[in-house]
PDB file of C-alpha atoms and ligand atoms in Angstrom:
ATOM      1  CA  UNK I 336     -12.592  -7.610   4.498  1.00  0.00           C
ATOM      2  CA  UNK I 337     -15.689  -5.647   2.809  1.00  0.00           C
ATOM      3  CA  UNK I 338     -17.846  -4.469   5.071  1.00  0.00           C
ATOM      4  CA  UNK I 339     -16.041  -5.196   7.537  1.00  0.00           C
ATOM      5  CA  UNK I 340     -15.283  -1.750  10.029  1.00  0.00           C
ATOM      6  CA  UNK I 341     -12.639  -0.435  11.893  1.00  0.00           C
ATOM      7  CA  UNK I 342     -11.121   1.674  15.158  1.00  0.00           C
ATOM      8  CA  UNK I 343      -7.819   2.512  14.918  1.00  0.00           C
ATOM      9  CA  UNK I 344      -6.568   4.017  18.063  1.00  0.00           C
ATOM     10  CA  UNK I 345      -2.945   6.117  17.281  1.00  0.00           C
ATOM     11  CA  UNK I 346      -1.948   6.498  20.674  1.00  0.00           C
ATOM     12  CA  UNK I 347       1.111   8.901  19.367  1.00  0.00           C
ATOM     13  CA  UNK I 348       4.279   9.831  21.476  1.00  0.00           C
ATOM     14  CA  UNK I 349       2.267   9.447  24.541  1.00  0.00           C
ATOM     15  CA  UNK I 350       2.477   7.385  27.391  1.00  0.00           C
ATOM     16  CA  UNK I 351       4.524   5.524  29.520  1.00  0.00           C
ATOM     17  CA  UNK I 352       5.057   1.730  29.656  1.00  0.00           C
ATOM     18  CA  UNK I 353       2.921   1.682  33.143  1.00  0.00           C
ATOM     19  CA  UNK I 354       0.015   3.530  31.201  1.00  0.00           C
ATOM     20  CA  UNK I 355      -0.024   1.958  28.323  1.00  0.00           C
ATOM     21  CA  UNK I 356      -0.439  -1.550  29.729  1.00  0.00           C
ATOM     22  CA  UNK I 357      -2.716   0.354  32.008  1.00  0.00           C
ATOM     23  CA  UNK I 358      -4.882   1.566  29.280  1.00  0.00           C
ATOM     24  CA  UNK I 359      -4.954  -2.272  27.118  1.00  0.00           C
ATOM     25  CA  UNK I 360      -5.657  -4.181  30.085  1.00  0.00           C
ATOM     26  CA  UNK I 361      -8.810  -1.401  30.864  1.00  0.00           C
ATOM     27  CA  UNK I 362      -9.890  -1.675  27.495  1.00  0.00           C
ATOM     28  CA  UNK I 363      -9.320  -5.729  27.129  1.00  0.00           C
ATOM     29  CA  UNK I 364     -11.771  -5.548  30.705  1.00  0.00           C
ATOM     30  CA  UNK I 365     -14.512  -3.848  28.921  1.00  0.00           C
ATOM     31  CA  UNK I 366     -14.722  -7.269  26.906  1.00  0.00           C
ATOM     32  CA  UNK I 367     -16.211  -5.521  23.646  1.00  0.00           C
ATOM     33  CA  UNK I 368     -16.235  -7.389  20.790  1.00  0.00           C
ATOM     34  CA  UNK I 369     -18.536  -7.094  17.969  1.00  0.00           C
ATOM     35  CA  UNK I 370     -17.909 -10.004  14.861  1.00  0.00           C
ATOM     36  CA  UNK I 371     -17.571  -7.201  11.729  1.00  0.00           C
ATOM     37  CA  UNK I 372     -15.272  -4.720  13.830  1.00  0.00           C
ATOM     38  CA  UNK I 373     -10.993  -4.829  13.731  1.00  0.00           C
ATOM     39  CA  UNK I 374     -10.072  -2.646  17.159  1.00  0.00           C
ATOM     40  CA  UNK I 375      -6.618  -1.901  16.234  1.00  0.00           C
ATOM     41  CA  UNK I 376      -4.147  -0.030  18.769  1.00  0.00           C
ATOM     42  CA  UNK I 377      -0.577   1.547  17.690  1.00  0.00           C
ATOM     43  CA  UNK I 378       1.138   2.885  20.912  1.00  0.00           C
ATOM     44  CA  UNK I 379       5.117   4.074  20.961  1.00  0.00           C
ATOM     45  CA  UNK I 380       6.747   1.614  19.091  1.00  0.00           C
ATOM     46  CA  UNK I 381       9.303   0.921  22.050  1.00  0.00           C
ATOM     47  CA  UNK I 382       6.312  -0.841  23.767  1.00  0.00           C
ATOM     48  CA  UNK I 383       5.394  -2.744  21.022  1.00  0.00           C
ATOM     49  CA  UNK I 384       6.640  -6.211  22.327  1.00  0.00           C
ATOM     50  CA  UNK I 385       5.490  -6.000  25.925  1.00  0.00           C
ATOM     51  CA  UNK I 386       2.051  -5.034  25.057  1.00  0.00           C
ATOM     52  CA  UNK I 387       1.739  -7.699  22.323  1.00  0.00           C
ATOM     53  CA  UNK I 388       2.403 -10.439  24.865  1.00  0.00           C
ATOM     54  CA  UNK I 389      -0.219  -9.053  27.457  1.00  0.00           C
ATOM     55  CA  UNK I 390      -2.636  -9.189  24.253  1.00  0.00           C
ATOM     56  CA  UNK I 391      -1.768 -12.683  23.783  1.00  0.00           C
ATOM     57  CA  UNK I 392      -5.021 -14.678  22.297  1.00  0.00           C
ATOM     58  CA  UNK I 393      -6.788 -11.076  22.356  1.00  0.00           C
ATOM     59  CA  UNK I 394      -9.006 -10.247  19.496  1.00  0.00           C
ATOM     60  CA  UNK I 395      -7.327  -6.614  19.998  1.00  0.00           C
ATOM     61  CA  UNK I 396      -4.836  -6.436  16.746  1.00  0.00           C
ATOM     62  CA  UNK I 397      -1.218  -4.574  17.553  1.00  0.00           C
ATOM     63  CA  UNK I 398       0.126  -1.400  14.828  1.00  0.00           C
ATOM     64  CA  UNK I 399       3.085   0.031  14.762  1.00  0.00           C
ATOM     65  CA  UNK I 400       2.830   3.870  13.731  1.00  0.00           C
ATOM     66  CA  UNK I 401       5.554   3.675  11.146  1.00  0.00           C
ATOM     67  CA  UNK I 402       7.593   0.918   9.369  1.00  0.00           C
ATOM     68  CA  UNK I 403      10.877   1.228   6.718  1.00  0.00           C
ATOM     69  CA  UNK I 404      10.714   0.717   3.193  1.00  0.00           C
ATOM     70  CA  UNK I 405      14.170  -1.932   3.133  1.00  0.00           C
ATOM     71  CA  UNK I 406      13.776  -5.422   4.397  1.00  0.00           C
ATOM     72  CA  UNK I 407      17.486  -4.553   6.950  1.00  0.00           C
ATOM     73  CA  UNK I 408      20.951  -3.115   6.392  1.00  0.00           C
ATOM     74  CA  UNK I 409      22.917   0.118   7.306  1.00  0.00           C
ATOM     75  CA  UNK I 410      19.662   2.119   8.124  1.00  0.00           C
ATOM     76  CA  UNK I 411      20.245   3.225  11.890  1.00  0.00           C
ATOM     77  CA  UNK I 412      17.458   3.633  13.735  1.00  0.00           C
ATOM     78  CA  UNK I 413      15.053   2.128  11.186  1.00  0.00           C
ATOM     79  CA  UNK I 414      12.392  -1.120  11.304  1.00  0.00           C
ATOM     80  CA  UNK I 415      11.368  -3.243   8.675  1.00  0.00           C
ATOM     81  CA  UNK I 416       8.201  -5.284   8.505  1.00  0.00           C
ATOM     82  CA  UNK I 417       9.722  -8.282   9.621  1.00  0.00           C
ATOM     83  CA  UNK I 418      10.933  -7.272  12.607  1.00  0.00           C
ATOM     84  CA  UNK I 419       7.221  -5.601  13.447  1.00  0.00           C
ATOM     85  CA  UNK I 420       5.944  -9.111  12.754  1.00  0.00           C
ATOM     86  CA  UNK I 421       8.412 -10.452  14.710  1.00  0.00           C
ATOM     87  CA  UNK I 422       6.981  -8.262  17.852  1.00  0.00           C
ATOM     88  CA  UNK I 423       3.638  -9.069  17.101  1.00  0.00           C
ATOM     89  CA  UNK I 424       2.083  -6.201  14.755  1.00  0.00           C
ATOM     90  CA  UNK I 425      -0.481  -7.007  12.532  1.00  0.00           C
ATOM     91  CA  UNK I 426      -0.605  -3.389  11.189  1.00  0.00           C
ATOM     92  CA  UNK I 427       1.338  -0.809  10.351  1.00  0.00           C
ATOM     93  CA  UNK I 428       0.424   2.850   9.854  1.00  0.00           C
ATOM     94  CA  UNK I 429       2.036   4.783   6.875  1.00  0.00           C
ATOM     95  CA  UNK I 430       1.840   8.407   5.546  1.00  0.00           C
ATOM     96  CA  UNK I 431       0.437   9.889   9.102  1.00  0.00           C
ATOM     97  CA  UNK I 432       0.091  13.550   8.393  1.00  0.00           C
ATOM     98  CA  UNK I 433       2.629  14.793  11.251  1.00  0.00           C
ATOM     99  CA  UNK I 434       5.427  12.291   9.662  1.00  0.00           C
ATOM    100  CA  UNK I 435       4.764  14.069   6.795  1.00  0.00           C
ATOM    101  CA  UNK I 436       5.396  17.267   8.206  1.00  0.00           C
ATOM    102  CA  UNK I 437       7.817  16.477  10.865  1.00  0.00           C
ATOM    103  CA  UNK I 438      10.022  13.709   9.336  1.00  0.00           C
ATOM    104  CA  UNK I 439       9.882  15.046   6.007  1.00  0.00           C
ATOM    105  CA  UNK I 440       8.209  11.842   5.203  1.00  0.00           C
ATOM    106  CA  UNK I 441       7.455  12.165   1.168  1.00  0.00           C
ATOM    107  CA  UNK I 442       5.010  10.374  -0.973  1.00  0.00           C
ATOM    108  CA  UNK I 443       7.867   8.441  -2.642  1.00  0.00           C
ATOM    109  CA  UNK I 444       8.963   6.961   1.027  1.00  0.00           C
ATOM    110  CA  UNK I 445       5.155   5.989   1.594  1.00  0.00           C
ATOM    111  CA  UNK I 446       4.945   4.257  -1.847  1.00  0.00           C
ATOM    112  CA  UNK I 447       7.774   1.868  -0.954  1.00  0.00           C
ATOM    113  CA  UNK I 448       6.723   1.578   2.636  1.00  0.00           C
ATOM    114  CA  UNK I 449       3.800   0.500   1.247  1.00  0.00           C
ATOM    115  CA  UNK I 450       4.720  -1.990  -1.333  1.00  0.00           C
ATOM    116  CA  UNK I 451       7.294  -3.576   1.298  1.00  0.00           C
ATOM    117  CA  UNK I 452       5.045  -4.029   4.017  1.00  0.00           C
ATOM    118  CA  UNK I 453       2.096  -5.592   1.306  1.00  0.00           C
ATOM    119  CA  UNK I 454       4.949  -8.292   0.710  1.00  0.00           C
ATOM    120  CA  UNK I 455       5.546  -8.860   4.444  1.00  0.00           C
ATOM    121  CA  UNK I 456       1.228  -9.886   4.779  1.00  0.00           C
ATOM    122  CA  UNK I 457       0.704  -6.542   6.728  1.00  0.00           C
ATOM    123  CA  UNK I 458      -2.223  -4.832   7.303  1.00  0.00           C
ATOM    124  CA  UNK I 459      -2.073  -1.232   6.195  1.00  0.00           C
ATOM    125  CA  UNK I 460      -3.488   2.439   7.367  1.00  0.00           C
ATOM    126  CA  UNK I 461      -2.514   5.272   4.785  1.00  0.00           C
ATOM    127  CA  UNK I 462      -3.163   8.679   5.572  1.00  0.00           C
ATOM    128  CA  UNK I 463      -4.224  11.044   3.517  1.00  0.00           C
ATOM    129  CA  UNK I 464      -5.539  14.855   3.952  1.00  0.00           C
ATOM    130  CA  UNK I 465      -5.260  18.423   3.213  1.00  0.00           C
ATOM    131  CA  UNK I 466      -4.122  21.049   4.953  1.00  0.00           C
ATOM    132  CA  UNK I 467      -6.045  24.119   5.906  1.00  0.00           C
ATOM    133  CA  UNK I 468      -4.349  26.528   3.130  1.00  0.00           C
ATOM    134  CA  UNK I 469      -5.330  23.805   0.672  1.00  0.00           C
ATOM    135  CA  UNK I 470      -9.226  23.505   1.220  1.00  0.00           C
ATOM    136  CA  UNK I 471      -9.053  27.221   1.629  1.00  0.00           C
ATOM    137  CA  UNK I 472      -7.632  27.405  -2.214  1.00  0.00           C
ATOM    138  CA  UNK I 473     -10.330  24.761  -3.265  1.00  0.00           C
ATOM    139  CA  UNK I 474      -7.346  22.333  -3.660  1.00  0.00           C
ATOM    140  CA  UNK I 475      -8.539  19.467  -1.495  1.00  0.00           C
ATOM    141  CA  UNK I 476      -9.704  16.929  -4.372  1.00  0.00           C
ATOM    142  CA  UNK I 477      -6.143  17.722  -6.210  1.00  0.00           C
ATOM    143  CA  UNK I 478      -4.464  17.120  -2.841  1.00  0.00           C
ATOM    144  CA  UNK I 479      -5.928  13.854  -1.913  1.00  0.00           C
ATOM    145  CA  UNK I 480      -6.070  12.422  -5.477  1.00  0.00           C
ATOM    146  CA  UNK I 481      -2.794  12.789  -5.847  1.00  0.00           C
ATOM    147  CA  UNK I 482      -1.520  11.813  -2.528  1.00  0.00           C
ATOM    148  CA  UNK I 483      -3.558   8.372  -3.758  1.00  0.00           C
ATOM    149  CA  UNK I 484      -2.080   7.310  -6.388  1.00  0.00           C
ATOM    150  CA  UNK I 485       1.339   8.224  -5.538  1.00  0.00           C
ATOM    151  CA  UNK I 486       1.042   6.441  -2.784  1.00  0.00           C
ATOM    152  CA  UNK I 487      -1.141   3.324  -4.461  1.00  0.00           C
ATOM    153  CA  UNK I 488       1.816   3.603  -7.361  1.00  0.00           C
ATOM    154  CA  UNK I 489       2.281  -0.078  -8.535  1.00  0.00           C
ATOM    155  CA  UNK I 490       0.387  -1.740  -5.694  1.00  0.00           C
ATOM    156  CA  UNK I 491      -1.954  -4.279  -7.395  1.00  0.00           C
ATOM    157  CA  UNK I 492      -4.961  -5.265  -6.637  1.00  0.00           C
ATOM    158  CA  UNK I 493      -4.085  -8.161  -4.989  1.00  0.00           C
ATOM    159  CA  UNK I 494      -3.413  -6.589  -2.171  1.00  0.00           C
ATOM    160  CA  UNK I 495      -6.437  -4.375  -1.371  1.00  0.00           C
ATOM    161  CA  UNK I 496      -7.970  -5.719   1.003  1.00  0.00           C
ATOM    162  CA  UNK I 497      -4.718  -5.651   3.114  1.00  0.00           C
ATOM    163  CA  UNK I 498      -5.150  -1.328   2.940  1.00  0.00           C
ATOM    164  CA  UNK I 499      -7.215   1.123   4.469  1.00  0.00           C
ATOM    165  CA  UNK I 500      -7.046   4.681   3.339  1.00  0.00           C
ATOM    166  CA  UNK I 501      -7.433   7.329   6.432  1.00  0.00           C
ATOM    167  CA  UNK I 502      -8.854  10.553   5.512  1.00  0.00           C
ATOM    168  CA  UNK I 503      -7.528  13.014   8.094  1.00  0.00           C
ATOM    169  CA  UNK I 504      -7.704  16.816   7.365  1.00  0.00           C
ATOM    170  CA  UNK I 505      -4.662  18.015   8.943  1.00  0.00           C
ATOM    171  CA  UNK I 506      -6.108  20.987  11.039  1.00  0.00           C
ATOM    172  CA  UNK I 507      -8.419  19.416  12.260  1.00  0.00           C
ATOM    173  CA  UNK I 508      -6.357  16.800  14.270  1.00  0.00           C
ATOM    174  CA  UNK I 509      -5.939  16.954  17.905  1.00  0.00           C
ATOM    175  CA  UNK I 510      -7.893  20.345  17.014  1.00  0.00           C
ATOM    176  CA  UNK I 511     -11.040  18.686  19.275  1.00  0.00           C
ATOM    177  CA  UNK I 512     -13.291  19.621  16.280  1.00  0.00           C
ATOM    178  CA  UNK I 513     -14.091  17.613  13.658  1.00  0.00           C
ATOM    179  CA  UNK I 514     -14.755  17.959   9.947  1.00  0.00           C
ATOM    180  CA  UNK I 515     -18.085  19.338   8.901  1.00  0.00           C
ATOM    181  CA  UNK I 516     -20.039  15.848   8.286  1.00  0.00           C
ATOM    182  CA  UNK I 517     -20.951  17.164   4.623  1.00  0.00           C
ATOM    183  CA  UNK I 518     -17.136  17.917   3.958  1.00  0.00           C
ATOM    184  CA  UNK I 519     -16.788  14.112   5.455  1.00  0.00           C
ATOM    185  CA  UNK I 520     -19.443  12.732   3.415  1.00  0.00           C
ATOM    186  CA  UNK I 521     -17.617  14.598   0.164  1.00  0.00           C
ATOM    187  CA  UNK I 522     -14.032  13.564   0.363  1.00  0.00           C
ATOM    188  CA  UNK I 523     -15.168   9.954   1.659  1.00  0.00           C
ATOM    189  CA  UNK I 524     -17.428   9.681  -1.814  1.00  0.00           C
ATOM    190  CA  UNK I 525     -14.164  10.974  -4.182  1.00  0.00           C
ATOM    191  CA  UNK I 526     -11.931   9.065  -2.386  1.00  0.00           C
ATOM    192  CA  UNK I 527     -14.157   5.754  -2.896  1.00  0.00           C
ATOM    193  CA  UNK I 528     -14.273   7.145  -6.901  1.00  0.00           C
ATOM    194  CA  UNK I 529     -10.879   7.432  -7.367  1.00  0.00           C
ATOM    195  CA  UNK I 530     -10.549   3.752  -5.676  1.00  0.00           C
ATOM    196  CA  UNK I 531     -12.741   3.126  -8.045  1.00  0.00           C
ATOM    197  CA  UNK I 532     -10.529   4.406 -11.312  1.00  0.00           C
ATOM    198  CA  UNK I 533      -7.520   2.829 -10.088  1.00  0.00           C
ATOM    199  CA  UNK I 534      -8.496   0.040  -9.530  1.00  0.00           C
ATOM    200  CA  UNK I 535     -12.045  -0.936 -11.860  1.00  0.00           C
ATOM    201  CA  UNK I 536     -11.979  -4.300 -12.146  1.00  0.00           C
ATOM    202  CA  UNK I 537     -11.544  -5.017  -8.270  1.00  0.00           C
ATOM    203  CA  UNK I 538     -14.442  -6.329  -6.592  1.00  0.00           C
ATOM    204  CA  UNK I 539     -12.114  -5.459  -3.138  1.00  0.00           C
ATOM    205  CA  UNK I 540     -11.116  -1.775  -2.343  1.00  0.00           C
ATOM    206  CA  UNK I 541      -9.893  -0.507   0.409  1.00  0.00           C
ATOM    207  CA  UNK I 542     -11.564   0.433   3.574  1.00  0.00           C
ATOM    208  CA  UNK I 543     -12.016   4.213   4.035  1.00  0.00           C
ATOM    209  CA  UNK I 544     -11.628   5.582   7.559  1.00  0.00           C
ATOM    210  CA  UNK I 545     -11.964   9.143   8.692  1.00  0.00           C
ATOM    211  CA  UNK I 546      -9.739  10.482  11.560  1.00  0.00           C
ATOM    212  CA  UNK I 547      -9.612  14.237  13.114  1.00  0.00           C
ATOM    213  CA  UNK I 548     -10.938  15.144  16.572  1.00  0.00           C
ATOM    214  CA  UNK I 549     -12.941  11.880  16.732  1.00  0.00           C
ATOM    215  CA  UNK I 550     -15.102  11.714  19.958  1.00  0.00           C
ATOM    216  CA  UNK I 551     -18.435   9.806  21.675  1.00  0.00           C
ATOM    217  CA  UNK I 552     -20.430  12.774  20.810  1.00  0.00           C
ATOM    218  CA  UNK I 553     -19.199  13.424  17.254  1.00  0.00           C
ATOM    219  CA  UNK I 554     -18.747   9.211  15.852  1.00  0.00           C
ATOM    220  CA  UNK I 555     -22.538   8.470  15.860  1.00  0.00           C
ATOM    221  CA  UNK I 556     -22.995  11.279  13.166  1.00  0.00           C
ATOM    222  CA  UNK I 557     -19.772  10.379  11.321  1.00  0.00           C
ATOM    223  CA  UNK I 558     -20.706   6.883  11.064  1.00  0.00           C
ATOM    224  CA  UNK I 559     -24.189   7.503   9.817  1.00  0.00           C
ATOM    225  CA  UNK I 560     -21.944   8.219   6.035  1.00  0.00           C
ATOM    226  CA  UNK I 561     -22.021   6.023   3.345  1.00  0.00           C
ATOM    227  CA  UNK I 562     -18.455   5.370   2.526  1.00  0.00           C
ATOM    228  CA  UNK I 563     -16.796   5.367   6.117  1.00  0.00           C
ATOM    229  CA  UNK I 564     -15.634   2.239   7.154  1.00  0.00           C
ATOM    230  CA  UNK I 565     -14.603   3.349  10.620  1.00  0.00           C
ATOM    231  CA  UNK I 566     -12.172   5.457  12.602  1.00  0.00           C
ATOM    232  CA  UNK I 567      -8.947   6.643  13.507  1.00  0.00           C
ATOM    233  CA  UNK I 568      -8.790   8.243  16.657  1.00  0.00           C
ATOM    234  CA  UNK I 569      -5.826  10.205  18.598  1.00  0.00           C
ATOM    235  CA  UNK I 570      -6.535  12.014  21.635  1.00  0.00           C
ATOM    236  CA  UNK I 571      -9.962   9.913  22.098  1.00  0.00           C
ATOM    237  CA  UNK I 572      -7.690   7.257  22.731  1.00  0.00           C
ATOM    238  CA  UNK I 573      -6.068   7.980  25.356  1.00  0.00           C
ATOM    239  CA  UNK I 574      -9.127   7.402  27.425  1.00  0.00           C
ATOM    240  CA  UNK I 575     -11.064   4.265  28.243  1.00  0.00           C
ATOM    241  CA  UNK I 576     -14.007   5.446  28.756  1.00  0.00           C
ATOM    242  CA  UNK I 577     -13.700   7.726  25.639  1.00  0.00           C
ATOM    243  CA  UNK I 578     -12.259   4.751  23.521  1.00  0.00           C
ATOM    244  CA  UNK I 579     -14.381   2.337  24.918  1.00  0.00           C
ATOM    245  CA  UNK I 580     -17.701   4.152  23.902  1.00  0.00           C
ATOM    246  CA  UNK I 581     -16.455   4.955  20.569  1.00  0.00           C
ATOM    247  CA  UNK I 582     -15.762   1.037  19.532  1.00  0.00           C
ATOM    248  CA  UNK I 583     -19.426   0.811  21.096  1.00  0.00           C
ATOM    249  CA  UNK I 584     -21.104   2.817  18.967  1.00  0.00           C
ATOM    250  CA  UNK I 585     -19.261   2.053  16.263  1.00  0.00           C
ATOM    251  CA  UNK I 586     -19.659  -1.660  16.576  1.00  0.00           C
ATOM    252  CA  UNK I 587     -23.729  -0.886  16.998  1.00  0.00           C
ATOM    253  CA  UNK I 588     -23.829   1.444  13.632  1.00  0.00           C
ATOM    254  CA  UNK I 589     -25.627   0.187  10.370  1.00  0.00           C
ATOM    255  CA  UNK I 590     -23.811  -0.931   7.532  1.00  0.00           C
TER     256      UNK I 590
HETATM  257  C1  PEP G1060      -4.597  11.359  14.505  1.00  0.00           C
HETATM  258  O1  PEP G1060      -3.640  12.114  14.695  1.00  0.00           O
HETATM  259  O2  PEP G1060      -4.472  10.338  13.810  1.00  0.00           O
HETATM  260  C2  PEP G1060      -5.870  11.711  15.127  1.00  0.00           C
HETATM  261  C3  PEP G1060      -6.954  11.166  14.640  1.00  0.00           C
HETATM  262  O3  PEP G1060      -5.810  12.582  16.180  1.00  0.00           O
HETATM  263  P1  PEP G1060      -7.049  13.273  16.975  1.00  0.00           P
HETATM  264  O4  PEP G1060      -8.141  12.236  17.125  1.00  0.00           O
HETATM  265  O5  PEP G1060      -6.455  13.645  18.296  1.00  0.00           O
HETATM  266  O6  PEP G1060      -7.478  14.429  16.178  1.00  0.00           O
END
């Protein structure tokens, strides 16, 4: 997996079935495929199964946006990674910043989702990020360091190469601004450090993507940074065009 980059599109609560397999078969027409890039989608989870037929023998890879930490039982309303696989995800995204804050979704939950879903071969996006009021206190390294290795709790190396941390700072998302590139550049390097002291006899660590506001004029710059790995991108998404030019440039980017 080193070296190897990623778009992640998170597509949200957004959508309807018609649009969405509007919007895959679009972007499966603009045929772009580059050999060291993952393009990754995660619409609604309700359309998980019909889209993953129509990507059938694609080299587009399916994500659901959330997962459950139990393999099944009384948990209404809940899906395990089994039954994601079992609809065709390759991916599953954990720890998204507005589950967080909508859902109540702790660190604790995001630990087990995490170690579950390593078990069930799934590929893994954790986010990660600090809020407005925390980088305005100075608190961003304590906030993201911490988020890390509660999340990383107990998940060995092994499975590394399976995870990709996303580094979203909360206000910025769907804000249609990103991150100052030097404020990028800064949590990207820490991040990659503290991969580092978890983990310091791994040769594999995770990718590290950055999401927030991603767009074709912003992604050239962002990708330009030494320890981003790729993107995660929300409203960008929702457009082929948009989307389309992002995997471009993104695919064409230096190592
Ligand atoms: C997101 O919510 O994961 C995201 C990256 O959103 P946006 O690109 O719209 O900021």
């Amino acid at each position: 997996m080193e070296n190897r980059k990623l778009v992640f599109a998170n597509w949200k609560m957004n959508l309807d079935i018609k649009s969405s397999l509007r919007l895959i078969n679009d972007i499966q027409k603009a045929n772009l495929f580059f050999n060291n890039l993952d393009i990754v989608i995660a619409p609604p989870g309700v359309y998980l199964y019909e889209i993953s037929k129509f990507l059938e023998g694609s080299h587009i890879q399916l994500s659901s946006q959330n997962v459950f930490y139990e393999n099944n039982g009384p948990y209404t309303g809940e899906i395990s990674p089994q039954m994601l696989k079992d609809v065709g995800c390759k991916w599953v995204m954990i720890g998204h910043s507005e589950r967080r804050q909508h859902i109540l979704e702790t660190n604790e939950m995001i630990n087990k989702k995490i170690l579950l879903s390593c078990n069930n071969d799934l590929n893994i996006i954790c986010c990660v990020g600090e809020s407005y009021e925390e980088r305005r206190q100075g608190k961003t390294f304590n906030k993201i360091g911490d988020q890390l290795k509660r999340a990383l709790r107990d998940v060995s190396a092994n499975f590394l190469n399976q995870i990709v941390i996303g580094y979203e700072p909360v206000w910025v998302i769907g804000s249609g601004k990103a991150a100052e590139i030097s404020d990028i550049n800064e949590v990207h390097d820490f991040i990659f450090d503290q991969l580092k002291l978890m983990y310091p006899d791994s040769k594999i660590l995770p990718r590290i993507v950055y999401g927030g506001s991603v767009n074709n004029a912003n992604i050239s710059s962002i990708m330009t940074l030494n320890n981003v790995d790729g993107v995660l991108v929300g409203n960008a998404s929702l457009d082929c065009d948009k989307f389309c030019d992002i995997v471009l440039k993104v695919g064409n980017s230096n190592d």
